[in-house]
Tab-separated table of C-alpha atoms in Angstrom:
chain	number	residue	atom	x	y	z
A	1	UNK	CA	15.084	9.382	-23.210
A	2	UNK	CA	12.109	10.473	-21.105
A	3	UNK	CA	10.335	7.973	-18.873
A	4	UNK	CA	6.905	6.946	-20.095
A	5	UNK	CA	4.081	8.907	-18.539
A	6	UNK	CA	0.948	7.544	-16.972
A	7	UNK	CA	-2.130	7.767	-19.143
A	8	UNK	CA	-5.304	9.114	-17.648
A	9	UNK	CA	-7.873	6.323	-17.786
A	10	UNK	CA	-11.456	7.352	-17.388
A	11	UNK	CA	-13.021	7.846	-14.005
A	12	UNK	CA	-16.570	6.957	-13.145
A	13	UNK	CA	-17.050	9.863	-10.749
A	14	UNK	CA	-16.551	7.710	-7.637
A	15	UNK	CA	-13.202	6.036	-8.351
A	16	UNK	CA	-10.125	7.476	-9.982
A	17	UNK	CA	-7.128	5.458	-11.143
A	18	UNK	CA	-3.858	7.352	-10.871
A	19	UNK	CA	-0.133	6.849	-10.532
A	20	UNK	CA	1.289	5.958	-7.139
A	21	UNK	CA	2.732	8.793	-5.022
A	22	UNK	CA	4.994	8.892	-1.993
A	23	UNK	CA	2.075	10.100	0.134
A	24	UNK	CA	0.328	6.747	-0.574
A	25	UNK	CA	2.522	5.046	2.054
A	26	UNK	CA	-0.456	4.711	4.479
A	27	UNK	CA	-2.275	2.600	1.864
A	28	UNK	CA	0.715	0.268	1.553
A	29	UNK	CA	0.938	0.068	5.356
A	30	UNK	CA	-2.728	-0.975	5.600
A	31	UNK	CA	-2.288	-3.532	2.806
A	32	UNK	CA	0.740	-5.048	4.550
A	33	UNK	CA	-1.451	-5.836	7.576
A	34	UNK	CA	-3.821	-7.994	5.529
A	35	UNK	CA	-2.432	-11.553	5.477
A	36	UNK	CA	-3.579	-12.332	1.924
A	37	UNK	CA	-2.381	-9.201	0.117
A	38	UNK	CA	1.382	-9.654	0.769
A	39	UNK	CA	1.085	-13.385	0.090
A	40	UNK	CA	-0.019	-12.818	-3.517
A	41	UNK	CA	1.667	-9.479	-4.338
A	42	UNK	CA	4.865	-7.500	-3.817
A	43	UNK	CA	3.344	-5.574	-0.890
A	44	UNK	CA	5.808	-5.971	2.001
A	45	UNK	CA	4.674	-8.466	4.642
A	46	UNK	CA	6.614	-6.534	7.275
A	47	UNK	CA	5.829	-2.871	6.954
A	48	UNK	CA	8.452	-0.164	7.147
A	49	UNK	CA	8.262	3.229	5.507
A	50	UNK	CA	11.324	2.317	3.417
A	51	UNK	CA	9.674	-0.917	2.200
A	52	UNK	CA	6.473	0.984	1.371
A	53	UNK	CA	8.398	3.508	-0.706
A	54	UNK	CA	10.239	0.638	-2.440
A	55	UNK	CA	6.846	-0.879	-3.287
A	56	UNK	CA	5.714	2.447	-4.793
A	57	UNK	CA	8.931	2.650	-6.851
A	58	UNK	CA	8.292	-0.886	-8.169
A	59	UNK	CA	4.864	0.225	-9.375
A	60	UNK	CA	6.427	3.046	-11.390
A	61	UNK	CA	9.092	0.666	-12.681
A	62	UNK	CA	6.463	-1.599	-14.246
A	63	UNK	CA	5.556	1.134	-16.738
A	64	UNK	CA	9.180	2.072	-17.386
A	65	UNK	CA	10.159	-1.528	-18.229
A	66	UNK	CA	7.031	-2.267	-20.257
A	67	UNK	CA	5.975	-4.978	-17.795
A	68	UNK	CA	2.608	-3.341	-17.284
A	69	UNK	CA	0.882	-0.479	-15.566
A	70	UNK	CA	-0.050	-0.214	-11.915
A	71	UNK	CA	-2.612	2.294	-10.672
A	72	UNK	CA	-3.576	3.394	-7.211
A	73	UNK	CA	-7.328	3.103	-6.704
A	74	UNK	CA	-8.293	6.470	-5.261
A	75	UNK	CA	-11.563	7.756	-3.923
A	76	UNK	CA	-12.541	10.506	-6.359
A	77	UNK	CA	-13.765	12.790	-3.574
A	78	UNK	CA	-10.581	12.641	-1.440
A	79	UNK	CA	-7.902	11.264	-3.816
A	80	UNK	CA	-6.861	8.924	-0.978
A	81	UNK	CA	-5.258	5.687	-2.232
A	82	UNK	CA	-7.361	2.736	-1.078
A	83	UNK	CA	-6.066	-0.065	-3.270
A	84	UNK	CA	-4.306	-1.154	-6.425
A	85	UNK	CA	-5.282	-2.336	-9.885
A	86	UNK	CA	-2.618	-3.545	-12.290
A	87	UNK	CA	-2.527	-4.650	-15.900
A	88	UNK	CA	0.528	-6.831	-16.576
A	89	UNK	CA	1.647	-8.050	-19.977
A	90	UNK	CA	1.363	-11.819	-20.394
A	91	UNK	CA	3.749	-13.691	-22.723
A	92	UNK	CA	0.975	-14.056	-25.307
A	93	UNK	CA	0.644	-11.099	-27.666
A	94	UNK	CA	-2.277	-8.816	-26.849
A	95	UNK	CA	-2.998	-10.403	-23.459
A	96	UNK	CA	-2.908	-8.628	-20.096
A	97	UNK	CA	-3.403	-10.052	-16.645
A	98	UNK	CA	-5.359	-7.951	-14.177
A	99	UNK	CA	-4.755	-7.923	-10.451
A	100	UNK	CA	-6.314	-5.827	-7.736
A	101	UNK	CA	-6.744	-5.357	-4.022
A	102	UNK	CA	-8.473	-2.915	-1.700
A	103	UNK	CA	-7.402	-2.192	1.872
A	104	UNK	CA	-9.724	-3.684	4.515
A	105	UNK	CA	-11.176	-0.342	5.689
A	106	UNK	CA	-12.427	0.402	2.151
A	107	UNK	CA	-13.976	-2.950	1.285
A	108	UNK	CA	-17.648	-3.565	0.558
A	109	UNK	CA	-18.072	-0.176	-1.127
A	110	UNK	CA	-17.720	-1.342	-4.723
A	111	UNK	CA	-14.270	0.210	-5.221
A	112	UNK	CA	-12.697	-2.968	-6.621
A	113	UNK	CA	-15.639	-3.531	-8.961
A	114	UNK	CA	-15.426	0.019	-10.267
A	115	UNK	CA	-11.624	-0.030	-10.588
A	116	UNK	CA	-11.576	-3.368	-12.434
A	117	UNK	CA	-14.252	-2.063	-14.795
A	118	UNK	CA	-12.299	1.102	-15.519
A	119	UNK	CA	-8.933	-0.660	-15.912
A	120	UNK	CA	-10.155	-3.596	-18.009
A	121	UNK	CA	-12.216	-1.327	-20.261
A	122	UNK	CA	-9.244	0.980	-20.723
A	123	UNK	CA	-6.953	-2.000	-21.384
A	124	UNK	CA	-9.246	-3.368	-24.092
A	125	UNK	CA	-9.640	0.056	-25.691
A	126	UNK	CA	-6.808	2.582	-25.370
A	127	UNK	CA	-4.432	0.003	-23.889
A	128	UNK	CA	-4.585	-2.053	-27.060
A	129	UNK	CA	-5.129	-5.481	-25.485
A	130	UNK	CA	-7.401	-8.077	-27.072
A	131	UNK	CA	-7.853	-10.038	-23.835
A	132	UNK	CA	-7.676	-9.226	-20.144
A	133	UNK	CA	-7.498	-12.254	-17.868
A	134	UNK	CA	-7.553	-12.809	-14.121
A	135	UNK	CA	-6.490	-15.671	-11.899
A	136	UNK	CA	-8.424	-16.011	-8.640
A	137	UNK	CA	-8.456	-18.655	-5.936
A	138	UNK	CA	-11.638	-20.762	-5.867
A	139	UNK	CA	-12.473	-19.717	-2.287
A	140	UNK	CA	-12.225	-15.985	-3.076
A	141	UNK	CA	-15.893	-15.390	-3.883
A	142	UNK	CA	-15.610	-11.616	-3.426
A	143	UNK	CA	-13.016	-11.395	-6.192
A	144	UNK	CA	-15.064	-13.662	-8.440
A	145	UNK	CA	-18.060	-11.347	-7.989
A	146	UNK	CA	-15.907	-8.349	-8.954
A	147	UNK	CA	-14.900	-10.058	-12.185
A	148	UNK	CA	-18.379	-11.329	-13.032
A	149	UNK	CA	-19.860	-7.857	-12.457
A	150	UNK	CA	-17.477	-6.579	-15.138
A	151	UNK	CA	-18.319	-9.118	-17.808
A	152	UNK	CA	-15.427	-11.519	-17.207
A	153	UNK	CA	-16.262	-15.101	-18.176
A	154	UNK	CA	-15.065	-18.017	-16.066
A	155	UNK	CA	-13.013	-20.294	-18.301
A	156	UNK	CA	-11.703	-23.047	-16.053
A	157	UNK	CA	-9.587	-24.277	-13.169
A	158	UNK	CA	-5.794	-24.508	-13.162
A	159	UNK	CA	-4.769	-26.956	-10.440
A	160	UNK	CA	-1.718	-26.225	-8.263
A	161	UNK	CA	-0.943	-23.315	-10.593
A	162	UNK	CA	0.449	-20.539	-8.394
A	163	UNK	CA	2.847	-20.374	-5.483
A	164	UNK	CA	1.419	-18.042	-2.844
A	165	UNK	CA	3.767	-17.629	0.065
A	166	UNK	CA	4.742	-21.152	1.108
A	167	UNK	CA	1.803	-22.928	-0.520
A	168	UNK	CA	0.617	-23.949	-3.956
A	169	UNK	CA	-2.809	-22.762	-5.006
A	170	UNK	CA	-5.451	-23.661	-7.553
A	171	UNK	CA	-6.835	-20.743	-9.570
A	172	UNK	CA	-9.907	-20.073	-11.618
A	173	UNK	CA	-9.240	-18.349	-14.935
A	174	UNK	CA	-11.526	-15.495	-15.958
A	175	UNK	CA	-11.299	-13.363	-19.102
A	176	UNK	CA	-12.848	-10.345	-20.731
A	177	UNK	CA	-12.417	-9.865	-24.471
């Protein structure tokens, strides 16, 4: 049986979503240096090339197992990986969770906003989901702006909902339908 292949979601001319490649290790290295990214994701907190490659393999595994689909956020002009956007199946039928991050050197350029727009639009259309939801910490205003710019509605607060590292965290729930 052949492994599932990555679809080609649309690009907006500035950002391209694509499958992760072994030459994306520098992106994983940069992400591992940000204290918040490893806390909330499977990015290794202690970078090694082997751990970075294991992270990339996990991203491919998500599609193979049906867990979801993880894309590298790449600058269209250079194809350099600068972040991640992922759609993960939730237990509820037709619902996906979206997660994303951008490495510090690439922030404040609208990459996350563009990538979330592309991924959530694709998920609601070709991906076949009826709802895409996001969980974001109340103090993460940048992430809230990304979601709001893409038509996500804030639905409420879940108190002490997630474990991030060694702490429990409240999250705001956003959705796009």
